[in-house]
């Protein structure tokens, strides 16, 4: 299964690179947690000032749009947002930031959830298509559980863990790594059987989280499709077995040229 080779490749090639690219805000968050500082949790009525108006209506604050979106959140049962994560918008931490949406923690029915907020400049008018695709993935026991969705918001199970490369770098137990990698391959196979193509698994570092129980979770189905031939297993194998070898050859050539 080559689990040992994969983990060694990540430690040898990826560790320094990922560390050097670690955002300053990640270190800041760790210092805050170490010092016992709580991350800001704000009820909806406290989100009417900057930087929160811009985050909810990203990339540009709009009072009319903000009012509509806050009402939309109330209808979804959201009571508060929590601002923490490794990305930043106007010096405020969020879980994620992409071309379609911003991801934060949302509090709903006394539980933490992941809330994806549709950008006002997104190339789609609604989050409902992504919700439908995530629901299809859930039927194959893949992805964070879909909890609810509306035009501008997608509410999902909050997965607390580490991205796949960072998790692999720490592994010295081949059996543990093998079990996780096998689970990832099986999930990709189930997606293929469901005729749902994730579309981004050749860039798996950003799309697979390993939770505290060593359960891999494939996330972010915004570019998924049922209209193209599924290639999830092919894509993840390309990432695990081919991309790292290509990187190894590239680094080797650079070292020889010095």
PDB file of C-alpha atoms in Angstrom, residues 25-213:
ATOM      1  CA  UNK A  25      -2.538  34.117  11.821  1.00  0.00           C
ATOM      2  CA  UNK A  26      -2.151  30.387  12.609  1.00  0.00           C
ATOM      3  CA  UNK A  27       0.726  31.151  14.962  1.00  0.00           C
ATOM      4  CA  UNK A  28      -1.301  34.025  16.414  1.00  0.00           C
ATOM      5  CA  UNK A  29      -4.257  31.702  17.024  1.00  0.00           C
ATOM      6  CA  UNK A  30      -2.048  29.158  18.775  1.00  0.00           C
ATOM      7  CA  UNK A  31      -0.639  31.869  21.042  1.00  0.00           C
ATOM      8  CA  UNK A  32      -4.147  33.037  21.889  1.00  0.00           C
ATOM      9  CA  UNK A  33      -5.223  29.509  22.759  1.00  0.00           C
ATOM     10  CA  UNK A  34      -2.066  28.966  24.801  1.00  0.00           C
ATOM     11  CA  UNK A  35      -2.717  32.140  26.753  1.00  0.00           C
ATOM     12  CA  UNK A  36      -6.315  31.128  27.378  1.00  0.00           C
ATOM     13  CA  UNK A  37      -7.808  33.851  25.186  1.00  0.00           C
ATOM     14  CA  UNK A  38     -11.249  32.996  23.860  1.00  0.00           C
ATOM     15  CA  UNK A  39     -12.092  33.364  20.206  1.00  0.00           C
ATOM     16  CA  UNK A  40     -14.841  35.931  19.569  1.00  0.00           C
ATOM     17  CA  UNK A  41     -18.377  34.519  19.561  1.00  0.00           C
ATOM     18  CA  UNK A  42     -20.929  37.123  18.509  1.00  0.00           C
ATOM     19  CA  UNK A  43     -24.706  36.920  18.460  1.00  0.00           C
ATOM     20  CA  UNK A  44     -26.397  38.043  15.246  1.00  0.00           C
ATOM     21  CA  UNK A  45     -27.403  41.448  16.624  1.00  0.00           C
ATOM     22  CA  UNK A  46     -23.698  42.236  17.153  1.00  0.00           C
ATOM     23  CA  UNK A  47     -22.742  41.611  13.529  1.00  0.00           C
ATOM     24  CA  UNK A  48     -23.890  44.964  12.163  1.00  0.00           C
ATOM     25  CA  UNK A  49     -20.477  46.653  12.344  1.00  0.00           C
ATOM     26  CA  UNK A  50     -17.176  46.096  10.571  1.00  0.00           C
ATOM     27  CA  UNK A  51     -15.434  43.796   9.958  1.00  0.00           C
ATOM     28  CA  UNK A  52     -18.408  41.447  10.331  1.00  0.00           C
ATOM     29  CA  UNK A  53     -20.632  43.215   7.796  1.00  0.00           C
ATOM     30  CA  UNK A  54     -17.960  42.707   5.133  1.00  0.00           C
ATOM     31  CA  UNK A  55     -17.476  39.048   6.077  1.00  0.00           C
ATOM     32  CA  UNK A  56     -21.210  38.312   5.811  1.00  0.00           C
ATOM     33  CA  UNK A  57     -21.528  40.265   2.544  1.00  0.00           C
ATOM     34  CA  UNK A  58     -18.013  39.618   1.251  1.00  0.00           C
ATOM     35  CA  UNK A  59     -16.279  41.235  -0.578  1.00  0.00           C
ATOM     36  CA  UNK A  60     -18.175  44.489   0.018  1.00  0.00           C
ATOM     37  CA  UNK A  61     -20.454  45.462   2.882  1.00  0.00           C
ATOM     38  CA  UNK A  62     -24.032  46.378   1.960  1.00  0.00           C
ATOM     39  CA  UNK A  63     -26.608  47.344   4.590  1.00  0.00           C
ATOM     40  CA  UNK A  64     -29.597  46.105   2.593  1.00  0.00           C
ATOM     41  CA  UNK A  65     -27.941  42.783   1.809  1.00  0.00           C
ATOM     42  CA  UNK A  66     -26.740  42.454   5.402  1.00  0.00           C
ATOM     43  CA  UNK A  67     -30.270  42.843   6.753  1.00  0.00           C
ATOM     44  CA  UNK A  68     -31.574  40.162   4.372  1.00  0.00           C
ATOM     45  CA  UNK A  69     -28.772  37.778   5.248  1.00  0.00           C
ATOM     46  CA  UNK A  70     -29.147  38.204   9.005  1.00  0.00           C
ATOM     47  CA  UNK A  71     -32.860  37.408   8.676  1.00  0.00           C
ATOM     48  CA  UNK A  72     -31.930  34.390   6.572  1.00  0.00           C
ATOM     49  CA  UNK A  73     -29.568  33.185   9.314  1.00  0.00           C
ATOM     50  CA  UNK A  74     -32.303  33.562  11.947  1.00  0.00           C
ATOM     51  CA  UNK A  75     -34.668  31.440   9.857  1.00  0.00           C
ATOM     52  CA  UNK A  76     -31.956  28.765   9.706  1.00  0.00           C
ATOM     53  CA  UNK A  77     -31.730  28.768  13.489  1.00  0.00           C
ATOM     54  CA  UNK A  78     -28.269  30.346  13.694  1.00  0.00           C
ATOM     55  CA  UNK A  79     -27.811  32.271  16.940  1.00  0.00           C
ATOM     56  CA  UNK A  80     -24.139  33.309  16.802  1.00  0.00           C
ATOM     57  CA  UNK A  81     -20.972  33.190  14.719  1.00  0.00           C
ATOM     58  CA  UNK A  82     -17.525  32.296  16.020  1.00  0.00           C
ATOM     59  CA  UNK A  83     -14.496  33.839  14.357  1.00  0.00           C
ATOM     60  CA  UNK A  84     -11.491  31.545  14.437  1.00  0.00           C
ATOM     61  CA  UNK A  85      -9.353  29.793  11.841  1.00  0.00           C
ATOM     62  CA  UNK A  86      -6.249  30.040   9.702  1.00  0.00           C
ATOM     63  CA  UNK A  87      -7.553  32.563   7.164  1.00  0.00           C
ATOM     64  CA  UNK A  88      -8.146  36.256   7.735  1.00  0.00           C
ATOM     65  CA  UNK A  89     -10.518  38.910   6.439  1.00  0.00           C
ATOM     66  CA  UNK A  90      -9.869  42.435   7.719  1.00  0.00           C
ATOM     67  CA  UNK A  91      -7.713  40.981  10.521  1.00  0.00           C
ATOM     68  CA  UNK A  92     -10.546  38.677  11.590  1.00  0.00           C
ATOM     69  CA  UNK A  93     -10.037  34.925  11.572  1.00  0.00           C
ATOM     70  CA  UNK A  94     -12.268  32.598   9.552  1.00  0.00           C
ATOM     71  CA  UNK A  95     -12.086  28.879   8.785  1.00  0.00           C
ATOM     72  CA  UNK A  96     -11.852  29.284   5.039  1.00  0.00           C
ATOM     73  CA  UNK A  97     -12.029  31.676   2.124  1.00  0.00           C
ATOM     74  CA  UNK A  98     -12.612  30.665  -1.472  1.00  0.00           C
ATOM     75  CA  UNK A  99     -13.983  31.842  -4.802  1.00  0.00           C
ATOM     76  CA  UNK A 100     -17.544  30.913  -3.837  1.00  0.00           C
ATOM     77  CA  UNK A 101     -17.753  31.475  -0.112  1.00  0.00           C
ATOM     78  CA  UNK A 102     -16.389  32.268   3.322  1.00  0.00           C
ATOM     79  CA  UNK A 103     -16.516  29.584   6.028  1.00  0.00           C
ATOM     80  CA  UNK A 104     -16.975  30.346   9.722  1.00  0.00           C
ATOM     81  CA  UNK A 105     -18.190  28.501  12.800  1.00  0.00           C
ATOM     82  CA  UNK A 106     -21.883  29.017  13.515  1.00  0.00           C
ATOM     83  CA  UNK A 107     -23.768  28.153  16.680  1.00  0.00           C
ATOM     84  CA  UNK A 108     -27.117  26.446  16.094  1.00  0.00           C
ATOM     85  CA  UNK A 109     -29.279  24.475  18.510  1.00  0.00           C
ATOM     86  CA  UNK A 110     -26.473  24.422  21.089  1.00  0.00           C
ATOM     87  CA  UNK A 111     -23.961  22.900  18.685  1.00  0.00           C
ATOM     88  CA  UNK A 112     -21.053  24.127  16.605  1.00  0.00           C
ATOM     89  CA  UNK A 113     -21.551  23.911  12.861  1.00  0.00           C
ATOM     90  CA  UNK A 114     -19.602  24.995   9.803  1.00  0.00           C
ATOM     91  CA  UNK A 115     -21.318  27.833   7.955  1.00  0.00           C
ATOM     92  CA  UNK A 116     -20.456  28.571   4.332  1.00  0.00           C
ATOM     93  CA  UNK A 117     -21.461  32.096   3.336  1.00  0.00           C
ATOM     94  CA  UNK A 118     -22.006  32.766  -0.364  1.00  0.00           C
ATOM     95  CA  UNK A 119     -19.896  35.650  -1.631  1.00  0.00           C
ATOM     96  CA  UNK A 120     -21.910  38.425  -3.249  1.00  0.00           C
ATOM     97  CA  UNK A 121     -19.599  38.211  -6.271  1.00  0.00           C
ATOM     98  CA  UNK A 122     -19.776  34.411  -6.545  1.00  0.00           C
ATOM     99  CA  UNK A 123     -20.365  32.814  -9.943  1.00  0.00           C
ATOM    100  CA  UNK A 124     -23.581  31.222  -8.662  1.00  0.00           C
ATOM    101  CA  UNK A 125     -26.815  32.663  -7.335  1.00  0.00           C
ATOM    102  CA  UNK A 126     -27.467  30.090  -4.627  1.00  0.00           C
ATOM    103  CA  UNK A 127     -25.853  27.530  -2.314  1.00  0.00           C
ATOM    104  CA  UNK A 128     -28.642  25.037  -2.962  1.00  0.00           C
ATOM    105  CA  UNK A 129     -26.834  23.225  -5.778  1.00  0.00           C
ATOM    106  CA  UNK A 130     -23.826  22.537  -3.557  1.00  0.00           C
ATOM    107  CA  UNK A 131     -26.181  21.413  -0.792  1.00  0.00           C
ATOM    108  CA  UNK A 132     -27.800  18.936  -3.180  1.00  0.00           C
ATOM    109  CA  UNK A 133     -24.387  17.524  -4.168  1.00  0.00           C
ATOM    110  CA  UNK A 134     -23.254  17.264  -0.546  1.00  0.00           C
ATOM    111  CA  UNK A 135     -26.480  15.444   0.308  1.00  0.00           C
ATOM    112  CA  UNK A 136     -25.716  12.970  -2.479  1.00  0.00           C
ATOM    113  CA  UNK A 137     -22.211  12.472  -1.068  1.00  0.00           C
ATOM    114  CA  UNK A 138     -23.678  11.931   2.409  1.00  0.00           C
ATOM    115  CA  UNK A 139     -25.760   9.056   1.039  1.00  0.00           C
ATOM    116  CA  UNK A 140     -22.447   7.362   0.190  1.00  0.00           C
ATOM    117  CA  UNK A 141     -21.223   8.107   3.729  1.00  0.00           C
ATOM    118  CA  UNK A 142     -18.829  10.779   2.435  1.00  0.00           C
ATOM    119  CA  UNK A 143     -18.341  14.391   3.479  1.00  0.00           C
ATOM    120  CA  UNK A 144     -19.486  16.472   6.434  1.00  0.00           C
ATOM    121  CA  UNK A 145     -23.153  15.949   7.221  1.00  0.00           C
ATOM    122  CA  UNK A 146     -25.446  18.473   5.536  1.00  0.00           C
ATOM    123  CA  UNK A 147     -27.595  20.168   8.185  1.00  0.00           C
ATOM    124  CA  UNK A 148     -29.446  22.873   6.267  1.00  0.00           C
ATOM    125  CA  UNK A 149     -29.131  25.281   3.352  1.00  0.00           C
ATOM    126  CA  UNK A 150     -30.645  28.417   1.848  1.00  0.00           C
ATOM    127  CA  UNK A 151     -29.880  30.827  -0.950  1.00  0.00           C
ATOM    128  CA  UNK A 152     -26.822  32.343   0.720  1.00  0.00           C
ATOM    129  CA  UNK A 153     -25.818  29.798   3.351  1.00  0.00           C
ATOM    130  CA  UNK A 154     -24.777  26.176   3.697  1.00  0.00           C
ATOM    131  CA  UNK A 155     -24.754  24.636   7.188  1.00  0.00           C
ATOM    132  CA  UNK A 156     -22.649  21.532   7.703  1.00  0.00           C
ATOM    133  CA  UNK A 157     -21.210  19.380  10.434  1.00  0.00           C
ATOM    134  CA  UNK A 158     -18.134  21.077  11.885  1.00  0.00           C
ATOM    135  CA  UNK A 159     -15.058  18.852  11.465  1.00  0.00           C
ATOM    136  CA  UNK A 160     -12.266  19.566  13.909  1.00  0.00           C
ATOM    137  CA  UNK A 161      -8.958  18.114  12.814  1.00  0.00           C
ATOM    138  CA  UNK A 162      -5.910  18.539  10.565  1.00  0.00           C
ATOM    139  CA  UNK A 163      -5.492  18.723   6.820  1.00  0.00           C
ATOM    140  CA  UNK A 164      -4.183  15.486   5.311  1.00  0.00           C
ATOM    141  CA  UNK A 165      -0.564  16.577   4.585  1.00  0.00           C
ATOM    142  CA  UNK A 166      -0.048  17.967   8.077  1.00  0.00           C
ATOM    143  CA  UNK A 167      -1.507  14.796   9.609  1.00  0.00           C
ATOM    144  CA  UNK A 168       0.666  12.539   7.434  1.00  0.00           C
ATOM    145  CA  UNK A 169       3.844  14.411   8.362  1.00  0.00           C
ATOM    146  CA  UNK A 170       3.363  13.414  11.994  1.00  0.00           C
ATOM    147  CA  UNK A 171       2.774   9.732  11.375  1.00  0.00           C
ATOM    148  CA  UNK A 172       5.353   7.147  12.409  1.00  0.00           C
ATOM    149  CA  UNK A 173       2.799   4.334  12.697  1.00  0.00           C
ATOM    150  CA  UNK A 174       2.456   2.756   9.239  1.00  0.00           C
ATOM    151  CA  UNK A 175      -0.608   0.756  10.262  1.00  0.00           C
ATOM    152  CA  UNK A 176      -2.413   3.921  11.341  1.00  0.00           C
ATOM    153  CA  UNK A 177      -1.467   5.741   8.127  1.00  0.00           C
ATOM    154  CA  UNK A 178      -2.480   2.736   6.029  1.00  0.00           C
ATOM    155  CA  UNK A 179      -5.894   2.592   7.709  1.00  0.00           C
ATOM    156  CA  UNK A 180      -6.578   6.277   6.993  1.00  0.00           C
ATOM    157  CA  UNK A 181      -5.335   6.159   3.400  1.00  0.00           C
ATOM    158  CA  UNK A 182      -7.401   3.045   2.738  1.00  0.00           C
ATOM    159  CA  UNK A 183     -10.479   4.818   4.098  1.00  0.00           C
ATOM    160  CA  UNK A 184      -9.824   7.766   1.769  1.00  0.00           C
ATOM    161  CA  UNK A 185      -9.552   5.454  -1.236  1.00  0.00           C
ATOM    162  CA  UNK A 186     -12.742   3.642  -0.247  1.00  0.00           C
ATOM    163  CA  UNK A 187     -14.611   6.943   0.086  1.00  0.00           C
ATOM    164  CA  UNK A 188     -13.396   7.979  -3.361  1.00  0.00           C
ATOM    165  CA  UNK A 189     -14.530   4.611  -4.748  1.00  0.00           C
ATOM    166  CA  UNK A 190     -17.984   5.115  -3.233  1.00  0.00           C
ATOM    167  CA  UNK A 191     -18.196   8.569  -4.828  1.00  0.00           C
ATOM    168  CA  UNK A 192     -17.281   7.027  -8.176  1.00  0.00           C
ATOM    169  CA  UNK A 193     -19.999   4.393  -7.732  1.00  0.00           C
ATOM    170  CA  UNK A 194     -22.465   7.180  -6.918  1.00  0.00           C
ATOM    171  CA  UNK A 195     -21.464   8.943 -10.175  1.00  0.00           C
ATOM    172  CA  UNK A 196     -20.446  12.071  -8.260  1.00  0.00           C
ATOM    173  CA  UNK A 197     -17.118  13.637  -9.212  1.00  0.00           C
ATOM    174  CA  UNK A 198     -15.627  15.874  -6.516  1.00  0.00           C
ATOM    175  CA  UNK A 199     -13.464  17.688  -9.044  1.00  0.00           C
ATOM    176  CA  UNK A 200     -10.668  18.842  -6.726  1.00  0.00           C
ATOM    177  CA  UNK A 201      -9.115  15.709  -5.228  1.00  0.00           C
ATOM    178  CA  UNK A 202      -5.912  16.042  -7.222  1.00  0.00           C
ATOM    179  CA  UNK A 203      -5.435  19.004  -4.845  1.00  0.00           C
ATOM    180  CA  UNK A 204      -6.290  16.911  -1.801  1.00  0.00           C
ATOM    181  CA  UNK A 205      -4.250  18.946   0.739  1.00  0.00           C
ATOM    182  CA  UNK A 206      -7.076  21.477   0.900  1.00  0.00           C
ATOM    183  CA  UNK A 207      -9.978  19.047   0.699  1.00  0.00           C
ATOM    184  CA  UNK A 208      -9.372  16.239   3.192  1.00  0.00           C
ATOM    185  CA  UNK A 209      -9.473  16.714   6.968  1.00  0.00           C
ATOM    186  CA  UNK A 210      -8.458  13.985   9.426  1.00  0.00           C
ATOM    187  CA  UNK A 211     -10.520  14.301  12.605  1.00  0.00           C
ATOM    188  CA  UNK A 212      -9.450  13.450  16.151  1.00  0.00           C
ATOM    189  CA  UNK A 213     -10.590   9.844  15.724  1.00  0.00           C
TER     190      UNK A 213
END
